[in-house]
PDB file of C-alpha atoms in Angstrom:
ATOM      1  CA  MET E   1     113.823 151.826  17.847  1.00 48.00           C
ATOM      2  CA  LEU E   2     116.753 154.122  16.997  1.00 49.00           C
ATOM      3  CA  TYR E   3     118.190 151.671  14.492  1.00 55.00           C
ATOM      4  CA  SER E   4     114.884 151.393  12.614  1.00 58.00           C
ATOM      5  CA  LEU E   5     115.230 155.037  11.547  1.00 52.00           C
ATOM      6  CA  VAL E   6     118.014 154.064   9.115  1.00 58.00           C
ATOM      7  CA  ALA E   7     116.944 150.514   8.251  1.00 61.00           C
ATOM      8  CA  ARG E   8     116.270 151.358   4.598  1.00 66.00           C
ATOM      9  CA  ARG E   9     117.822 148.987   2.099  1.00 70.00           C
ATOM     10  CA  ASP E  10     118.235 150.995  -1.074  1.00 81.00           C
ATOM     11  CA  ASP E  11     121.275 152.144  -3.030  1.00 87.00           C
ATOM     12  CA  ARG E  12     121.081 155.823  -2.136  1.00 87.00           C
ATOM     13  CA  PRO E  13     124.098 157.123  -0.202  1.00 89.00           C
ATOM     14  CA  ALA E  14     123.662 157.053   3.558  1.00 85.00           C
ATOM     15  CA  ILE E  15     127.211 158.244   4.280  1.00 88.00           C
ATOM     16  CA  VAL E  16     129.495 160.319   2.069  1.00 92.00           C
ATOM     17  CA  ARG E  17     133.048 160.470   3.370  1.00 90.00           C
ATOM     18  CA  ALA E  18     135.376 163.448   2.922  1.00 90.00           C
ATOM     19  CA  ASN E  19     137.270 161.548   0.195  1.00 93.00           C
ATOM     20  CA  GLY E  20     134.017 161.028  -1.746  1.00 93.00           C
ATOM     21  CA  ALA E  21     133.619 157.334  -0.836  1.00 93.00           C
ATOM     22  CA  LYS E  22     129.990 156.404  -0.244  1.00 94.00           C
ATOM     23  CA  VAL E  23     128.209 153.864   1.901  1.00 89.00           C
ATOM     24  CA  THR E  24     124.693 153.110   0.663  1.00 89.00           C
ATOM     25  CA  TYR E  25     121.739 152.454   2.929  1.00 86.00           C
ATOM     26  CA  ALA E  26     121.848 148.807   1.837  1.00 88.00           C
ATOM     27  CA  GLU E  27     125.538 148.550   2.782  1.00 90.00           C
ATOM     28  CA  LEU E  28     124.908 150.393   6.047  1.00 88.00           C
ATOM     29  CA  HIS E  29     122.086 147.998   6.910  1.00 88.00           C
ATOM     30  CA  GLU E  30     124.185 144.919   6.086  1.00 90.00           C
ATOM     31  CA  ARG E  31     127.321 146.096   7.929  1.00 91.00           C
ATOM     32  CA  CYS E  32     125.358 147.206  10.988  1.00 90.00           C
ATOM     33  CA  GLY E  33     123.607 143.840  11.039  1.00 91.00           C
ATOM     34  CA  ARG E  34     126.909 141.945  11.088  1.00 93.00           C
ATOM     35  CA  LEU E  35     128.332 144.230  13.774  1.00 93.00           C
ATOM     36  CA  ALA E  36     125.144 143.963  15.860  1.00 93.00           C
ATOM     37  CA  ASP E  37     125.246 140.163  15.657  1.00 94.00           C
ATOM     38  CA  GLU E  38     128.874 140.159  16.808  1.00 93.00           C
ATOM     39  CA  LEU E  39     128.233 142.656  19.612  1.00 93.00           C
ATOM     40  CA  THR E  40     125.300 140.508  20.758  1.00 94.00           C
ATOM     41  CA  ARG E  41     127.489 137.400  20.670  1.00 92.00           C
ATOM     42  CA  ARG E  42     129.944 139.268  22.900  1.00 90.00           C
ATOM     43  CA  GLY E  43     127.261 140.167  25.431  1.00 88.00           C
ATOM     44  CA  ALA E  44     125.674 143.421  24.224  1.00 91.00           C
ATOM     45  CA  GLY E  45     121.900 143.749  24.398  1.00 92.00           C
ATOM     46  CA  PRO E  46     119.021 145.379  26.267  1.00 93.00           C
ATOM     47  CA  GLY E  47     120.131 146.779  29.601  1.00 92.00           C
ATOM     48  CA  LYS E  48     123.838 146.583  28.676  1.00 91.00           C
ATOM     49  CA  ALA E  49     125.970 149.684  28.019  1.00 90.00           C
ATOM     50  CA  VAL E  50     128.249 149.725  24.955  1.00 91.00           C
ATOM     51  CA  GLY E  51     130.855 152.470  24.748  1.00 89.00           C
ATOM     52  CA  VAL E  52     131.630 153.746  21.249  1.00 91.00           C
ATOM     53  CA  ALA E  53     135.009 155.417  20.802  1.00 88.00           C
ATOM     54  CA  ALA E  54     136.090 154.891  17.190  1.00 88.00           C
ATOM     55  CA  LYS E  55     138.341 157.587  15.715  1.00 87.00           C
ATOM     56  CA  ASP E  56     136.963 157.071  12.204  1.00 89.00           C
ATOM     57  CA  PRO E  57     133.567 158.849  11.885  1.00 89.00           C
ATOM     58  CA  THR E  58     132.054 156.137   9.663  1.00 90.00           C
ATOM     59  CA  GLU E  59     133.116 153.387  12.063  1.00 91.00           C
ATOM     60  CA  TYR E  60     131.765 155.465  14.965  1.00 90.00           C
ATOM     61  CA  LEU E  61     128.354 155.688  13.308  1.00 89.00           C
ATOM     62  CA  LEU E  62     128.363 152.004  12.288  1.00 91.00           C
ATOM     63  CA  LEU E  63     129.192 150.884  15.829  1.00 92.00           C
ATOM     64  CA  ALA E  64     126.579 153.154  17.433  1.00 91.00           C
ATOM     65  CA  LEU E  65     123.864 151.964  15.043  1.00 89.00           C
ATOM     66  CA  ALA E  66     124.921 148.330  15.547  1.00 92.00           C
ATOM     67  CA  ALA E  67     124.772 148.697  19.325  1.00 92.00           C
ATOM     68  CA  TRP E  68     121.291 150.229  19.039  1.00 89.00           C
ATOM     69  CA  ARG E  69     120.258 147.408  16.714  1.00 89.00           C
ATOM     70  CA  ALA E  70     121.449 144.970  19.400  1.00 92.00           C
ATOM     71  CA  GLY E  71     119.176 146.845  21.820  1.00 91.00           C
ATOM     72  CA  ALA E  72     122.076 148.157  23.910  1.00 92.00           C
ATOM     73  CA  ILE E  73     122.618 151.539  25.528  1.00 91.00           C
ATOM     74  CA  VAL E  74     125.069 153.582  23.422  1.00 92.00           C
ATOM     75  CA  VAL E  75     127.600 155.633  25.372  1.00 89.00           C
ATOM     76  CA  PRO E  76     129.522 157.938  22.976  1.00 88.00           C
ATOM     77  CA  LEU E  77     133.107 158.480  24.158  1.00 85.00           C
ATOM     78  CA  ASP E  78     135.885 160.720  22.823  1.00 81.00           C
ATOM     79  CA  ALA E  79     138.604 158.693  21.073  1.00 82.00           C
ATOM     80  CA  ARG E  80     140.735 161.663  19.996  1.00 78.00           C
ATOM     81  CA  ALA E  81     142.895 161.507  23.125  1.00 67.00           C
ATOM     82  CA  GLY E  82     143.867 157.847  22.729  1.00 72.00           C
ATOM     83  CA  ASP E  83     142.584 154.909  24.744  1.00 73.00           C
ATOM     84  CA  ALA E  84     142.920 156.343  28.273  1.00 76.00           C
ATOM     85  CA  LEU E  85     140.035 158.855  28.148  1.00 73.00           C
ATOM     86  CA  PRO E  86     137.425 156.470  26.675  1.00 77.00           C
ATOM     87  CA  LEU E  87     138.440 153.774  29.171  1.00 79.00           C
ATOM     88  CA  GLN E  88     138.082 156.207  32.066  1.00 79.00           C
ATOM     89  CA  GLY E  89     134.628 157.281  30.866  1.00 76.00           C
ATOM     90  CA  ALA E  90     133.552 153.705  30.184  1.00 80.00           C
ATOM     91  CA  ARG E  91     134.500 152.598  33.667  1.00 81.00           C
ATOM     92  CA  ARG E  92     132.768 155.586  35.270  1.00 78.00           C
ATOM     93  CA  VAL E  93     129.374 154.770  33.751  1.00 78.00           C
ATOM     94  CA  GLY E  94     129.605 150.956  33.884  1.00 82.00           C
ATOM     95  CA  VAL E  95     130.342 150.128  30.242  1.00 86.00           C
ATOM     96  CA  THR E  96     131.380 146.492  29.853  1.00 83.00           C
ATOM     97  CA  THR E  97     131.910 146.623  26.056  1.00 86.00           C
ATOM     98  CA  LEU E  98     134.069 149.409  24.612  1.00 88.00           C
ATOM     99  CA  ALA E  99     134.071 149.349  20.797  1.00 88.00           C
ATOM    100  CA  VAL E 100     136.957 151.390  19.380  1.00 89.00           C
ATOM    101  CA  GLY E 101     136.749 150.540  15.692  1.00 88.00           C
ATOM    102  CA  VAL E 102     136.044 147.918  13.062  1.00 91.00           C
ATOM    103  CA  ASP E 103     138.737 145.439  12.058  1.00 89.00           C
ATOM    104  CA  GLU E 104     139.565 144.251   8.528  1.00 88.00           C
ATOM    105  CA  THR E 105     137.051 141.367   8.844  1.00 89.00           C
ATOM    106  CA  GLY E 106     134.210 143.763   9.709  1.00 87.00           C
ATOM    107  CA  ALA E 107     134.107 142.787  13.394  1.00 89.00           C
ATOM    108  CA  PRO E 108     134.208 145.313  16.245  1.00 91.00           C
ATOM    109  CA  ARG E 109     137.592 146.019  17.837  1.00 89.00           C
ATOM    110  CA  GLU E 110     137.216 146.215  21.591  1.00 88.00           C
ATOM    111  CA  LEU E 111     139.207 147.302  24.614  1.00 84.00           C
ATOM    112  CA  PRO E 112     138.630 145.435  27.883  1.00 83.00           C
ATOM    113  CA  THR E 113     137.110 147.688  30.542  1.00 86.00           C
ATOM    114  CA  ASP E 114     137.411 145.247  33.455  1.00 85.00           C
ATOM    115  CA  VAL E 115     134.024 146.480  34.677  1.00 84.00           C
ATOM    116  CA  PRO E 116     131.683 143.871  36.173  1.00 84.00           C
ATOM    117  CA  ALA E 117     128.417 143.478  34.283  1.00 79.00           C
ATOM    118  CA  ARG E 118     125.697 145.668  35.755  1.00 81.00           C
ATOM    119  CA  PRO E 119     122.110 145.543  34.532  1.00 84.00           C
ATOM    120  CA  PHE E 120     120.466 148.766  33.423  1.00 90.00           C
ATOM    121  CA  ASP E 121     116.823 149.392  32.580  1.00 90.00           C
ATOM    122  CA  PRO E 122     116.293 147.815  29.111  1.00 90.00           C
ATOM    123  CA  ARG E 123     114.298 150.892  28.008  1.00 90.00           C
ATOM    124  CA  LEU E 124     117.471 152.999  28.102  1.00 90.00           C
ATOM    125  CA  GLY E 125     119.167 153.816  24.804  1.00 88.00           C
ATOM    126  CA  LEU E 126     121.748 156.548  25.308  1.00 88.00           C
ATOM    127  CA  GLY E 127     124.295 157.449  27.967  1.00 86.00           C
ATOM    128  CA  LEU E 128     125.906 160.886  27.920  1.00 83.00           C
ATOM    129  CA  PHE E 129     128.351 162.734  30.141  1.00 77.00           C
ATOM    130  CA  THR E 130     127.744 166.168  31.597  1.00 76.00           C
ATOM    131  CA  SER E 131     130.384 168.210  33.357  1.00 70.00           C
ATOM    132  CA  GLY E 132     127.918 169.601  35.884  1.00 65.00           C
ATOM    133  CA  SER E 133     129.172 172.116  38.404  1.00 70.00           C
ATOM    134  CA  SER E 134     131.828 169.890  39.993  1.00 71.00           C
ATOM    135  CA  ALA E 135     134.071 169.599  36.888  1.00 69.00           C
ATOM    136  CA  GLN E 136     133.787 165.815  37.297  1.00 71.00           C
ATOM    137  CA  PRO E 137     131.861 164.226  34.407  1.00 70.00           C
ATOM    138  CA  LYS E 138     128.633 162.564  35.450  1.00 74.00           C
ATOM    139  CA  GLY E 139     126.796 159.933  33.441  1.00 75.00           C
ATOM    140  CA  VAL E 140     123.233 160.667  32.373  1.00 80.00           C
ATOM    141  CA  LEU E 141     121.131 157.826  30.954  1.00 81.00           C
ATOM    142  CA  LEU E 142     118.252 158.555  28.577  1.00 82.00           C
ATOM    143  CA  LEU E 143     115.368 156.397  27.381  1.00 84.00           C
ATOM    144  CA  ALA E 144     115.778 155.149  23.809  1.00 82.00           C
ATOM    145  CA  SER E 145     112.529 156.848  22.824  1.00 78.00           C
ATOM    146  CA  GLY E 146     113.869 160.361  23.504  1.00 73.00           C
ATOM    147  CA  PRO E 147     116.822 160.364  21.075  1.00 67.00           C
ATOM    148  CA  ALA E 148     114.723 158.475  18.515  1.00 63.00           C
ATOM    149  CA  HIS E 149     112.127 161.261  18.522  1.00 62.00           C
ATOM    150  CA  HIS E 150     114.875 163.886  18.089  1.00 58.00           C
ATOM    151  CA  VAL E 151     116.420 162.017  15.133  1.00 56.00           C
ATOM    152  CA  GLU E 152     112.982 161.516  13.600  1.00 57.00           C
ATOM    153  CA  ALA E 153     112.337 165.280  13.863  1.00 53.00           C
ATOM    154  CA  LEU E 154     115.521 166.051  11.924  1.00 44.00           C
TER     155      LEU E 154
END
């Protein structure tokens, strides 16, 4: 559902990078499709949590959209502090696939989380962390329909 919001296939720019480089909607659709196929081959899909922790903003968006296209739950993680923080967050919420970038062949780069596969409700689409009152981050899982309605409203 979330992926369908950007599934256009025209040559208008979908992403404009700080250096002026552009990714068209057609390119975005094609690249996300390849990444989604590879994530699915590696086990991502409905009821599975995929952590996204790419440092490059374009790769971050591509991986999140690809995971949604695969039907997975996207768990955004902070990659600015290196690999330790995303791995800690991924393990806390039960992420089995942690995508940290896109390699030169266009495939997702992953870090092993060593977390046993755990099924989640396939209607879920987004996992977020909240600090709460204990200063320990807690995972919150949202239905895919909620974020999709927010994106649609924008």
